[in-house]
Amino acid sequence: MTTSTNHSARGKQPSADSVDRIDCRLYEPPRHAGYESVRSFSPEDIRKRNRRSALRLLYPRRLLSRADIAKLSGISKSSASDIVSALLEDGLIREECVKQKHGPGKPAVAFQLAADARQIIIVDLSNEHKLVGALTNLVGDIQQRIELHVEQITTDDVLALVGRLRDTADAPLLGIGLSSPGIVDGQGTVHAAPNLGWHNVPLGDMVEDLYGIPTRVDNNANVAALGEWQFVDLTSNLAYIRLARGVGAGTIVNGCIVEGSRFAAGEIGHVVVDEQGTMCRCGKRGCLETLTSVERLRARIEADPSQRERIITQAGASLGRVLSLMIAMNDIDDVVIDGDHEIIDDLFLQSAQFSINEHINEELFGRISVRYPRLGNRSSIFGECMATVGDHLR
Ligand SMILES: [Zn+2]
């Protein structure tokens, strides 16, 4: 087992790990919609709701006075004042500047979220032989990054990496977010992750029981989609496709992650697209994975390097045909394809894009562009951070 660590000074993040331009909002998963409307509220419930409301308004870098918070959230000025005092006491906001009003009169004090007031531990299990851990602040800036190289990822590796990140934290920890391949339910159990060899692993409970810190677990493609959506365009319907050993997809439709009734939405790798195709590890022939997985494509190219261009073009076209249905079903307007750039290169993306546009109705959907993730290999980490922050500040 080998490790590598990349330290970056707090408050002085390098541009590669910085997300200063983000215009994100706190993510609210669909299953919570309407939940509060059927309950009666205690004064404590109302106080918590007003507090979340104020934080949501200030997130990520908005500057507001007490009067602004009262007006925008619809609460009384005295309630807004109480919330601001409580948040100042908790260190979650700070007085940022004094806005001078026009003409004579008392200056108004403005407040801003204290982004470094809490830290979040993130572990990404997306890579087969590498665990990536990060310590972030409240707005997704990576302040510490640790990679753990392993033969096969085990739960002990995850627990150990969380422990190392916890030991380096220099602010109170808000929560832990774990991003796993496979089918992950809403309770933090990884039901099936064939690439990890995991079945029914209660990962969230294991981490939370050991460290006593609230922990959530998400499908890695779903949170990568969330990360790209939060970072690039909050108005888009987005599909994020990850090609590695398998094929996984995450979609954001009307501002929500699509999870499905079995938490299996986006598991498109074993959909048969060529009945006469080669045998898949699932026992069927011609699954999408047999045509587009990076592992398969690499093996085919190594066997006959002179056919590289044809192999990549065909694979991109196969994926594009499948994506055209997904795009039409959900009116997707932002398509992200992620994978090892040695294989998932410009030629692959161009071929996928051409194929998509050949198979959909341009009058209805316009021309679809396909892109690499804007966050590079940090999409899952950033998305997991946004989901975790959303749990606590929502
Ligand atoms: Zn299959």
Tab-separated table of C-alpha atoms and ligand atoms in Angstrom:
chain	number	residue	atom	x	y	z
A	1	MET	CA	0.000	0.000	0.000
A	2	THR	CA	1.416	3.403	-0.919
A	3	THR	CA	0.128	6.850	-0.153
A	4	SER	CA	0.665	10.307	-1.476
A	5	THR	CA	-0.407	13.545	0.128
A	6	ASN	CA	-0.937	16.958	-1.334
A	7	HIS	CA	-1.111	19.760	1.202
A	8	SER	CA	-2.462	23.128	0.300
A	9	ALA	CA	-2.484	26.111	2.598
A	10	ARG	CA	-5.881	27.083	3.951
A	11	GLY	CA	-7.195	30.318	2.555
A	12	LYS	CA	-4.683	30.110	-0.294
A	13	GLN	CA	-5.937	27.250	-2.427
A	14	PRO	CA	-4.181	26.630	-5.728
A	15	SER	CA	-6.338	27.308	-8.753
A	16	ALA	CA	-6.556	23.589	-9.656
A	17	ASP	CA	-8.396	22.883	-6.409
A	18	SER	CA	-10.289	26.122	-6.123
A	19	VAL	CA	-13.902	26.693	-7.042
A	20	ASP	CA	-14.049	30.424	-6.450
A	21	ARG	CA	-16.357	31.166	-9.359
A	22	ILE	CA	-19.056	28.812	-8.231
A	23	ASP	CA	-22.621	30.045	-8.129
A	24	CYS	CA	-24.083	26.981	-6.458
A	25	ARG	CA	-27.032	26.680	-4.150
A	26	LEU	CA	-27.655	24.142	-1.432
A	27	TYR	CA	-28.868	20.910	-2.956
A	28	GLU	CA	-32.299	19.724	-1.862
A	29	PRO	CA	-33.046	16.101	-2.743
A	30	PRO	CA	-36.550	15.391	-4.059
A	31	ARG	CA	-37.598	12.957	-1.343
A	32	HIS	CA	-37.680	15.799	1.172
A	33	ALA	CA	-40.003	17.931	-0.932
A	34	GLY	CA	-43.254	18.622	0.893
A	35	TYR	CA	-42.075	16.773	4.006
A	36	GLU	CA	-42.366	19.757	6.292
A	37	SER	CA	-45.809	20.749	5.063
A	38	VAL	CA	-47.535	17.800	6.769
A	39	ARG	CA	-46.021	18.380	10.195
A	40	SER	CA	-46.839	20.736	13.003
A	41	PHE	CA	-43.928	22.865	14.123
A	42	SER	CA	-42.485	23.442	17.559
A	43	PRO	CA	-40.759	26.788	18.258
A	44	GLU	CA	-37.458	24.899	17.979
A	45	ASP	CA	-38.455	23.584	14.501
A	46	ILE	CA	-39.255	27.109	13.391
A	47	ARG	CA	-35.963	28.428	14.740
A	48	LYS	CA	-34.045	25.709	12.862
A	49	ARG	CA	-35.980	26.388	9.684
A	50	ASN	CA	-35.270	30.113	9.891
A	51	ARG	CA	-31.605	29.394	10.538
A	52	ARG	CA	-31.389	27.153	7.441
A	53	SER	CA	-33.217	29.780	5.481
A	54	ALA	CA	-30.648	32.422	6.428
A	55	LEU	CA	-27.739	30.104	5.603
A	56	ARG	CA	-29.313	29.202	2.268
A	57	LEU	CA	-29.566	32.889	1.409
A	58	LEU	CA	-25.935	33.547	2.335
A	59	TYR	CA	-24.562	30.456	0.541
A	60	PRO	CA	-22.003	30.416	-0.933
A	61	ARG	CA	-20.670	33.987	-0.929
A	62	ARG	CA	-23.530	36.417	-0.644
A	63	LEU	CA	-23.293	39.528	1.489
A	64	LEU	CA	-26.517	40.417	3.345
A	65	SER	CA	-27.612	42.653	6.204
A	66	ARG	CA	-30.013	41.594	8.975
A	67	ALA	CA	-32.755	43.523	7.181
A	68	ASP	CA	-31.938	41.748	3.868
A	69	ILE	CA	-32.195	38.346	5.575
A	70	ALA	CA	-35.529	39.278	7.158
A	71	LYS	CA	-36.950	40.577	3.883
A	72	LEU	CA	-35.724	37.753	1.647
A	73	SER	CA	-36.680	34.922	4.000
A	74	GLY	CA	-39.985	36.472	5.087
A	75	ILE	CA	-39.204	36.307	8.807
A	76	SER	CA	-39.485	39.151	11.299
A	77	LYS	CA	-36.593	41.541	11.864
A	78	SER	CA	-36.248	40.414	15.474
A	79	SER	CA	-36.118	36.726	14.428
A	80	ALA	CA	-33.513	37.564	11.774
A	81	SER	CA	-31.489	39.397	14.379
A	82	ASP	CA	-31.632	36.407	16.766
A	83	ILE	CA	-30.539	34.029	13.984
A	84	VAL	CA	-27.647	36.253	12.971
A	85	SER	CA	-26.481	36.412	16.597
A	86	ALA	CA	-26.666	32.605	16.923
A	87	LEU	CA	-24.806	32.047	13.644
A	88	LEU	CA	-22.111	34.540	14.674
A	89	GLU	CA	-21.729	32.702	17.975
A	90	ASP	CA	-21.366	29.376	16.104
A	91	GLY	CA	-18.753	30.950	13.835
A	92	LEU	CA	-20.758	30.063	10.712
A	93	ILE	CA	-20.993	33.670	9.530
A	94	ARG	CA	-18.888	36.754	9.987
A	95	GLU	CA	-19.241	40.484	9.676
A	96	GLU	CA	-17.683	41.137	6.334
A	97	CYS	CA	-17.912	44.881	5.853
A	98	VAL	CA	-19.898	47.964	6.714
A	99	LYS	CA	-22.077	49.286	3.913
A	100	GLN	CA	-22.397	53.037	4.051
A	101	LYS	CA	-25.911	54.124	3.206
A	102	HIS	CA	-26.412	57.181	1.023
A	103	GLY	CA	-26.729	60.317	3.064
A	104	PRO	CA	-26.621	60.551	6.840
A	105	GLY	CA	-27.718	57.678	9.044
A	106	LYS	CA	-26.495	54.581	10.749
A	107	PRO	CA	-24.298	52.279	8.616
A	108	ALA	CA	-25.684	48.777	7.951
A	109	VAL	CA	-23.580	45.791	8.895
A	110	ALA	CA	-23.414	42.962	6.346
A	111	PHE	CA	-22.734	39.280	6.926
A	112	GLN	CA	-21.194	36.485	4.898
A	113	LEU	CA	-20.886	32.727	5.299
A	114	ALA	CA	-17.574	31.830	6.987
A	115	ALA	CA	-16.588	29.218	4.404
A	116	ASP	CA	-13.702	27.876	6.488
A	117	ALA	CA	-15.739	27.581	9.697
A	118	ARG	CA	-16.381	23.876	9.143
A	119	GLN	CA	-14.652	21.129	7.209
A	120	ILE	CA	-16.009	18.093	5.405
A	121	ILE	CA	-14.300	14.739	4.877
A	122	ILE	CA	-14.834	13.265	1.418
A	123	VAL	CA	-13.667	9.857	0.185
A	124	ASP	CA	-14.080	8.893	-3.467
A	125	LEU	CA	-14.086	5.141	-4.212
A	126	SER	CA	-14.437	5.593	-7.987
A	127	ASN	CA	-10.974	4.318	-8.929
A	128	GLU	CA	-10.268	0.608	-8.875
A	129	HIS	CA	-6.870	0.668	-7.161
A	130	LYS	CA	-6.905	4.106	-5.594
A	131	LEU	CA	-8.872	5.774	-2.825
A	132	VAL	CA	-8.971	9.551	-3.014
A	133	GLY	CA	-9.665	11.473	0.180
A	134	ALA	CA	-10.171	15.186	0.607
A	135	LEU	CA	-10.820	17.693	3.319
A	136	THR	CA	-12.894	20.598	2.023
A	137	ASN	CA	-14.411	23.760	3.389
A	138	LEU	CA	-18.114	24.622	3.172
A	139	VAL	CA	-17.943	25.814	-0.437
A	140	GLY	CA	-15.996	22.875	-1.842
A	141	ASP	CA	-12.418	24.197	-1.808
A	142	ILE	CA	-10.081	21.240	-1.333
A	143	GLN	CA	-7.781	22.000	1.605
A	144	GLN	CA	-6.140	18.605	1.957
A	145	ARG	CA	-5.937	15.672	-0.425
A	146	ILE	CA	-4.669	12.170	0.309
A	147	GLU	CA	-4.447	9.286	-2.146
A	148	LEU	CA	-4.233	5.716	-0.939
A	149	HIS	CA	-3.022	3.177	-3.508
A	150	VAL	CA	-4.332	-0.324	-2.835
A	151	GLU	CA	-4.681	-3.665	-4.606
A	152	GLN	CA	-8.413	-3.875	-3.860
A	153	ILE	CA	-10.387	-1.286	-1.891
A	154	THR	CA	-11.662	-2.622	1.446
A	155	THR	CA	-13.866	-1.055	4.115
A	156	ASP	CA	-10.798	-0.985	6.379
A	157	ASP	CA	-9.038	1.217	3.804
A	158	VAL	CA	-11.974	3.634	3.793
A	159	LEU	CA	-12.089	3.751	7.601
A	160	ALA	CA	-8.337	4.338	7.760
A	161	LEU	CA	-8.413	7.147	5.210
A	162	VAL	CA	-11.297	8.867	7.009
A	163	GLY	CA	-9.234	8.637	10.211
A	164	ARG	CA	-6.199	10.245	8.571
A	165	LEU	CA	-8.287	13.087	7.177
A	166	ARG	CA	-9.970	13.599	10.545
A	167	ASP	CA	-6.549	13.871	12.189
A	168	THR	CA	-5.501	16.650	9.802
A	169	ALA	CA	-8.691	18.710	10.220
A	170	ASP	CA	-8.165	22.129	11.753
A	171	ALA	CA	-11.815	23.208	11.961
A	172	PRO	CA	-14.882	21.435	13.394
A	173	LEU	CA	-16.110	18.696	11.061
A	174	LEU	CA	-19.568	19.138	9.560
A	175	GLY	CA	-19.896	15.639	8.133
A	176	ILE	CA	-18.451	12.865	6.012
A	177	GLY	CA	-19.424	12.110	2.401
A	178	LEU	CA	-18.458	8.884	0.640
A	179	SER	CA	-18.793	8.443	-3.101
A	180	SER	CA	-19.065	4.797	-4.186
A	181	PRO	CA	-19.637	2.993	-7.445
A	182	GLY	CA	-22.621	0.643	-7.677
A	183	ILE	CA	-26.074	0.787	-6.168
A	184	VAL	CA	-26.237	2.826	-2.979
A	185	ASP	CA	-29.482	3.218	-1.052
A	186	GLY	CA	-30.630	6.302	0.819
A	187	GLN	CA	-29.426	4.827	4.136
A	188	GLY	CA	-25.731	4.591	3.270
A	189	THR	CA	-25.596	0.895	2.318
A	190	VAL	CA	-23.733	-0.157	-0.815
A	191	HIS	CA	-26.039	-2.898	-2.110
A	192	ALA	CA	-24.012	-3.970	-5.097
A	193	ALA	CA	-20.659	-2.698	-6.301
A	194	PRO	CA	-19.222	-5.496	-8.496
A	195	ASN	CA	-16.026	-3.571	-9.199
A	196	LEU	CA	-15.329	-3.421	-5.459
A	197	GLY	CA	-16.615	-6.970	-4.871
A	198	TRP	CA	-19.080	-5.524	-2.319
A	199	HIS	CA	-22.628	-6.656	-1.569
A	200	ASN	CA	-24.852	-5.139	1.118
A	201	VAL	CA	-22.039	-3.267	2.847
A	202	PRO	CA	-23.444	-0.766	5.433
A	203	LEU	CA	-20.569	1.617	4.778
A	204	GLY	CA	-22.271	4.728	6.148
A	205	ASP	CA	-23.086	3.079	9.478
A	206	MET	CA	-19.582	1.615	9.760
A	207	VAL	CA	-17.941	5.024	9.357
A	208	GLU	CA	-20.469	6.863	11.510
A	209	ASP	CA	-20.270	4.276	14.316
A	210	LEU	CA	-16.475	4.466	14.425
A	211	TYR	CA	-16.032	8.223	14.224
A	212	GLY	CA	-19.338	9.574	15.547
A	213	ILE	CA	-19.623	12.017	12.639
A	214	PRO	CA	-22.764	12.172	10.429
A	215	THR	CA	-21.968	10.245	7.247
A	216	ARG	CA	-23.698	9.942	3.887
A	217	VAL	CA	-22.914	7.619	0.983
A	218	ASP	CA	-23.835	8.309	-2.638
A	219	ASN	CA	-23.413	6.724	-6.027
A	220	ASN	CA	-20.298	8.246	-7.592
A	221	ALA	CA	-21.871	9.033	-10.976
A	222	ASN	CA	-24.811	10.748	-9.280
A	223	VAL	CA	-22.618	13.053	-7.218
A	224	ALA	CA	-20.279	13.703	-10.153
A	225	ALA	CA	-23.359	14.828	-12.090
A	226	LEU	CA	-24.359	16.992	-9.135
A	227	GLY	CA	-20.860	18.504	-8.996
A	228	GLU	CA	-20.815	19.382	-12.698
A	229	TRP	CA	-24.356	20.761	-12.538
A	230	GLN	CA	-23.596	22.893	-9.471
A	231	PHE	CA	-20.362	24.144	-10.977
A	232	VAL	CA	-21.408	24.812	-14.559
A	233	ASP	CA	-25.097	25.562	-15.020
A	234	LEU	CA	-27.861	25.311	-12.421
A	235	THR	CA	-30.519	25.678	-15.097
A	236	SER	CA	-29.470	22.673	-17.182
A	237	ASN	CA	-30.719	19.091	-17.338
A	238	LEU	CA	-27.461	17.159	-17.240
A	239	ALA	CA	-26.267	13.642	-18.006
A	240	TYR	CA	-22.864	12.571	-16.716
A	241	ILE	CA	-21.451	9.337	-18.159
A	242	ARG	CA	-18.482	7.657	-16.546
A	243	LEU	CA	-16.567	5.098	-18.586
A	244	ALA	CA	-14.048	2.956	-16.738
A	245	ARG	CA	-14.177	-0.806	-16.232
A	246	GLY	CA	-17.955	-0.430	-16.426
A	247	VAL	CA	-20.346	2.255	-17.627
A	248	GLY	CA	-22.348	4.383	-15.213
A	249	ALA	CA	-24.498	7.464	-15.589
A	250	GLY	CA	-25.923	10.137	-13.335
A	251	THR	CA	-28.651	12.523	-14.401
A	252	ILE	CA	-29.935	15.775	-12.987
A	253	VAL	CA	-33.445	16.580	-14.165
A	254	ASN	CA	-35.280	19.726	-13.082
A	255	GLY	CA	-32.715	20.309	-10.341
A	256	CYS	CA	-32.886	16.825	-8.798
A	257	ILE	CA	-30.678	13.746	-8.960
A	258	VAL	CA	-32.657	10.940	-10.595
A	259	GLU	CA	-32.240	7.939	-8.262
A	260	GLY	CA	-35.073	5.635	-9.293
A	261	SER	CA	-37.189	3.283	-7.196
A	262	ARG	CA	-34.262	0.896	-6.584
A	263	PHE	CA	-31.521	3.523	-6.518
A	264	ALA	CA	-30.337	2.006	-9.798
A	265	ALA	CA	-31.122	4.850	-12.213
A	266	GLY	CA	-28.196	5.296	-14.607
A	267	GLU	CA	-27.014	1.677	-14.461
A	268	ILE	CA	-26.892	1.476	-18.259
A	269	GLY	CA	-23.790	-0.705	-18.646
A	270	HIS	CA	-25.657	-3.996	-18.977
A	271	VAL	CA	-28.338	-2.894	-21.408
A	272	VAL	CA	-28.005	-5.079	-24.514
A	273	VAL	CA	-27.353	-2.979	-27.607
A	274	ASP	CA	-25.978	-5.687	-29.930
A	275	GLU	CA	-27.577	-9.117	-29.588
A	276	GLN	CA	-24.889	-10.670	-31.780
A	277	GLY	CA	-22.116	-8.958	-29.823
A	278	THR	CA	-19.403	-10.377	-27.611
A	279	MET	CA	-20.109	-12.107	-24.305
A	280	CYS	CA	-20.361	-9.811	-21.269
A	281	ARG	CA	-19.294	-10.666	-17.714
A	282	CYS	CA	-23.008	-10.531	-16.741
A	283	GLY	CA	-23.753	-13.531	-18.985
A	284	LYS	CA	-25.509	-11.685	-21.818
A	285	ARG	CA	-24.191	-10.734	-25.212
A	286	GLY	CA	-23.551	-7.241	-26.534
A	287	CYS	CA	-24.106	-5.136	-23.404
A	288	LEU	CA	-23.167	-1.454	-23.716
A	289	GLU	CA	-20.220	-2.217	-21.435
A	290	THR	CA	-18.743	-4.683	-23.948
A	291	LEU	CA	-18.727	-1.924	-26.581
A	292	THR	CA	-17.622	1.101	-24.562
A	293	SER	CA	-15.812	0.170	-21.341
A	294	VAL	CA	-12.310	1.629	-21.230
A	295	GLU	CA	-10.891	-1.721	-20.189
A	296	ARG	CA	-12.364	-3.494	-23.233
A	297	LEU	CA	-11.391	-0.725	-25.648
A	298	ARG	CA	-7.824	-0.653	-24.359
A	299	ALA	CA	-7.500	-4.420	-24.816
A	300	ARG	CA	-8.834	-4.234	-28.385
A	301	ILE	CA	-6.463	-1.405	-29.308
A	302	GLU	CA	-3.480	-3.205	-27.779
A	303	ALA	CA	-4.354	-6.280	-29.832
A	304	ASP	CA	-4.361	-4.259	-33.079
A	305	PRO	CA	-3.043	-0.680	-32.727
A	306	SER	CA	-3.599	0.008	-36.456
A	307	GLN	CA	-7.379	-0.146	-35.820
A	308	ARG	CA	-7.364	2.413	-33.005
A	309	GLU	CA	-9.259	5.140	-34.890
A	310	ARG	CA	-11.961	2.736	-36.076
A	311	ILE	CA	-12.383	1.177	-32.608
A	312	ILE	CA	-12.697	4.550	-30.849
A	313	THR	CA	-15.068	5.960	-33.485
A	314	GLN	CA	-17.351	2.915	-33.314
A	315	ALA	CA	-17.390	2.956	-29.513
A	316	GLY	CA	-18.286	6.664	-29.420
A	317	ALA	CA	-21.069	6.054	-31.941
A	318	SER	CA	-22.482	3.141	-29.899
A	319	LEU	CA	-22.600	5.250	-26.773
A	320	GLY	CA	-24.150	8.152	-28.684
A	321	ARG	CA	-27.011	5.957	-29.920
A	322	VAL	CA	-27.849	4.915	-26.354
A	323	LEU	CA	-27.505	8.456	-25.033
A	324	SER	CA	-29.861	9.824	-27.666
A	325	LEU	CA	-32.727	7.947	-25.985
A	326	MET	CA	-31.693	9.174	-22.541
A	327	ILE	CA	-31.463	12.735	-23.861
A	328	ALA	CA	-34.909	12.570	-25.462
A	329	MET	CA	-36.475	10.936	-22.386
A	330	ASN	CA	-35.267	13.660	-20.035
A	331	ASP	CA	-34.760	16.648	-22.341
A	332	ILE	CA	-31.072	16.710	-21.460
A	333	ASP	CA	-29.111	19.731	-22.686
A	334	ASP	CA	-25.692	19.179	-21.075
A	335	VAL	CA	-23.861	15.890	-21.745
A	336	VAL	CA	-20.627	15.133	-19.875
A	337	ILE	CA	-18.444	12.115	-20.692
A	338	ASP	CA	-15.673	11.187	-18.285
A	339	GLY	CA	-12.985	8.542	-18.582
A	340	ASP	CA	-9.265	7.963	-19.076
A	341	HIS	CA	-8.268	10.468	-21.791
A	342	GLU	CA	-5.966	7.907	-23.379
A	343	ILE	CA	-9.134	6.214	-24.641
A	344	ILE	CA	-11.954	8.689	-24.007
A	345	ASP	CA	-10.379	11.364	-26.181
A	346	ASP	CA	-11.536	14.089	-28.567
A	347	LEU	CA	-12.213	11.506	-31.285
A	348	PHE	CA	-14.458	9.511	-28.925
A	349	LEU	CA	-16.402	12.609	-27.865
A	350	GLN	CA	-16.787	13.866	-31.439
A	351	SER	CA	-18.083	10.475	-32.533
A	352	ALA	CA	-20.538	10.312	-29.601
A	353	GLN	CA	-21.737	13.846	-30.305
A	354	PHE	CA	-22.201	13.141	-34.015
A	355	SER	CA	-24.132	9.968	-33.250
A	356	ILE	CA	-26.390	11.699	-30.705
A	357	ASN	CA	-27.297	14.424	-33.170
A	358	GLU	CA	-27.913	11.856	-35.904
A	359	HIS	CA	-30.446	10.086	-33.690
A	360	ILE	CA	-32.458	12.898	-32.113
A	361	ASN	CA	-34.818	15.438	-33.585
A	362	GLU	CA	-32.913	18.706	-33.906
A	363	GLU	CA	-36.127	20.732	-34.144
A	364	LEU	CA	-37.133	19.559	-30.667
A	365	PHE	CA	-33.783	19.323	-28.895
A	366	GLY	CA	-31.444	21.589	-30.874
A	367	ARG	CA	-27.812	20.568	-31.425
A	368	ILE	CA	-26.417	18.657	-28.460
A	369	SER	CA	-22.808	19.289	-27.420
A	370	VAL	CA	-20.776	16.718	-25.536
A	371	ARG	CA	-18.040	17.821	-23.152
A	372	TYR	CA	-15.446	16.591	-20.692
A	373	PRO	CA	-16.111	17.304	-16.982
A	374	ARG	CA	-15.215	20.931	-16.250
A	375	LEU	CA	-14.035	19.874	-12.783
A	376	GLY	CA	-11.709	17.211	-14.208
A	377	ASN	CA	-11.290	14.347	-11.767
A	378	ARG	CA	-12.821	16.382	-8.927
A	379	SER	CA	-16.464	16.139	-10.017
A	380	SER	CA	-17.330	13.397	-7.501
A	381	ILE	CA	-15.509	15.091	-4.621
A	382	PHE	CA	-17.122	18.448	-5.275
A	383	GLY	CA	-20.591	16.935	-5.773
A	384	GLU	CA	-20.252	14.851	-2.602
A	385	CYS	CA	-19.235	17.983	-0.702
A	386	MET	CA	-22.286	19.852	-2.013
A	387	ALA	CA	-24.584	16.960	-1.027
A	388	THR	CA	-23.058	16.778	2.466
A	389	VAL	CA	-23.239	20.524	3.042
A	390	GLY	CA	-26.820	20.426	1.785
A	391	ASP	CA	-27.701	17.865	4.485
A	392	HIS	CA	-26.581	20.172	7.251
A	393	LEU	CA	-27.289	23.682	6.067
A	394	ARG	CA	-30.435	22.994	4.125
B	1	ZN	ZN	-23.550	-7.236	-19.326
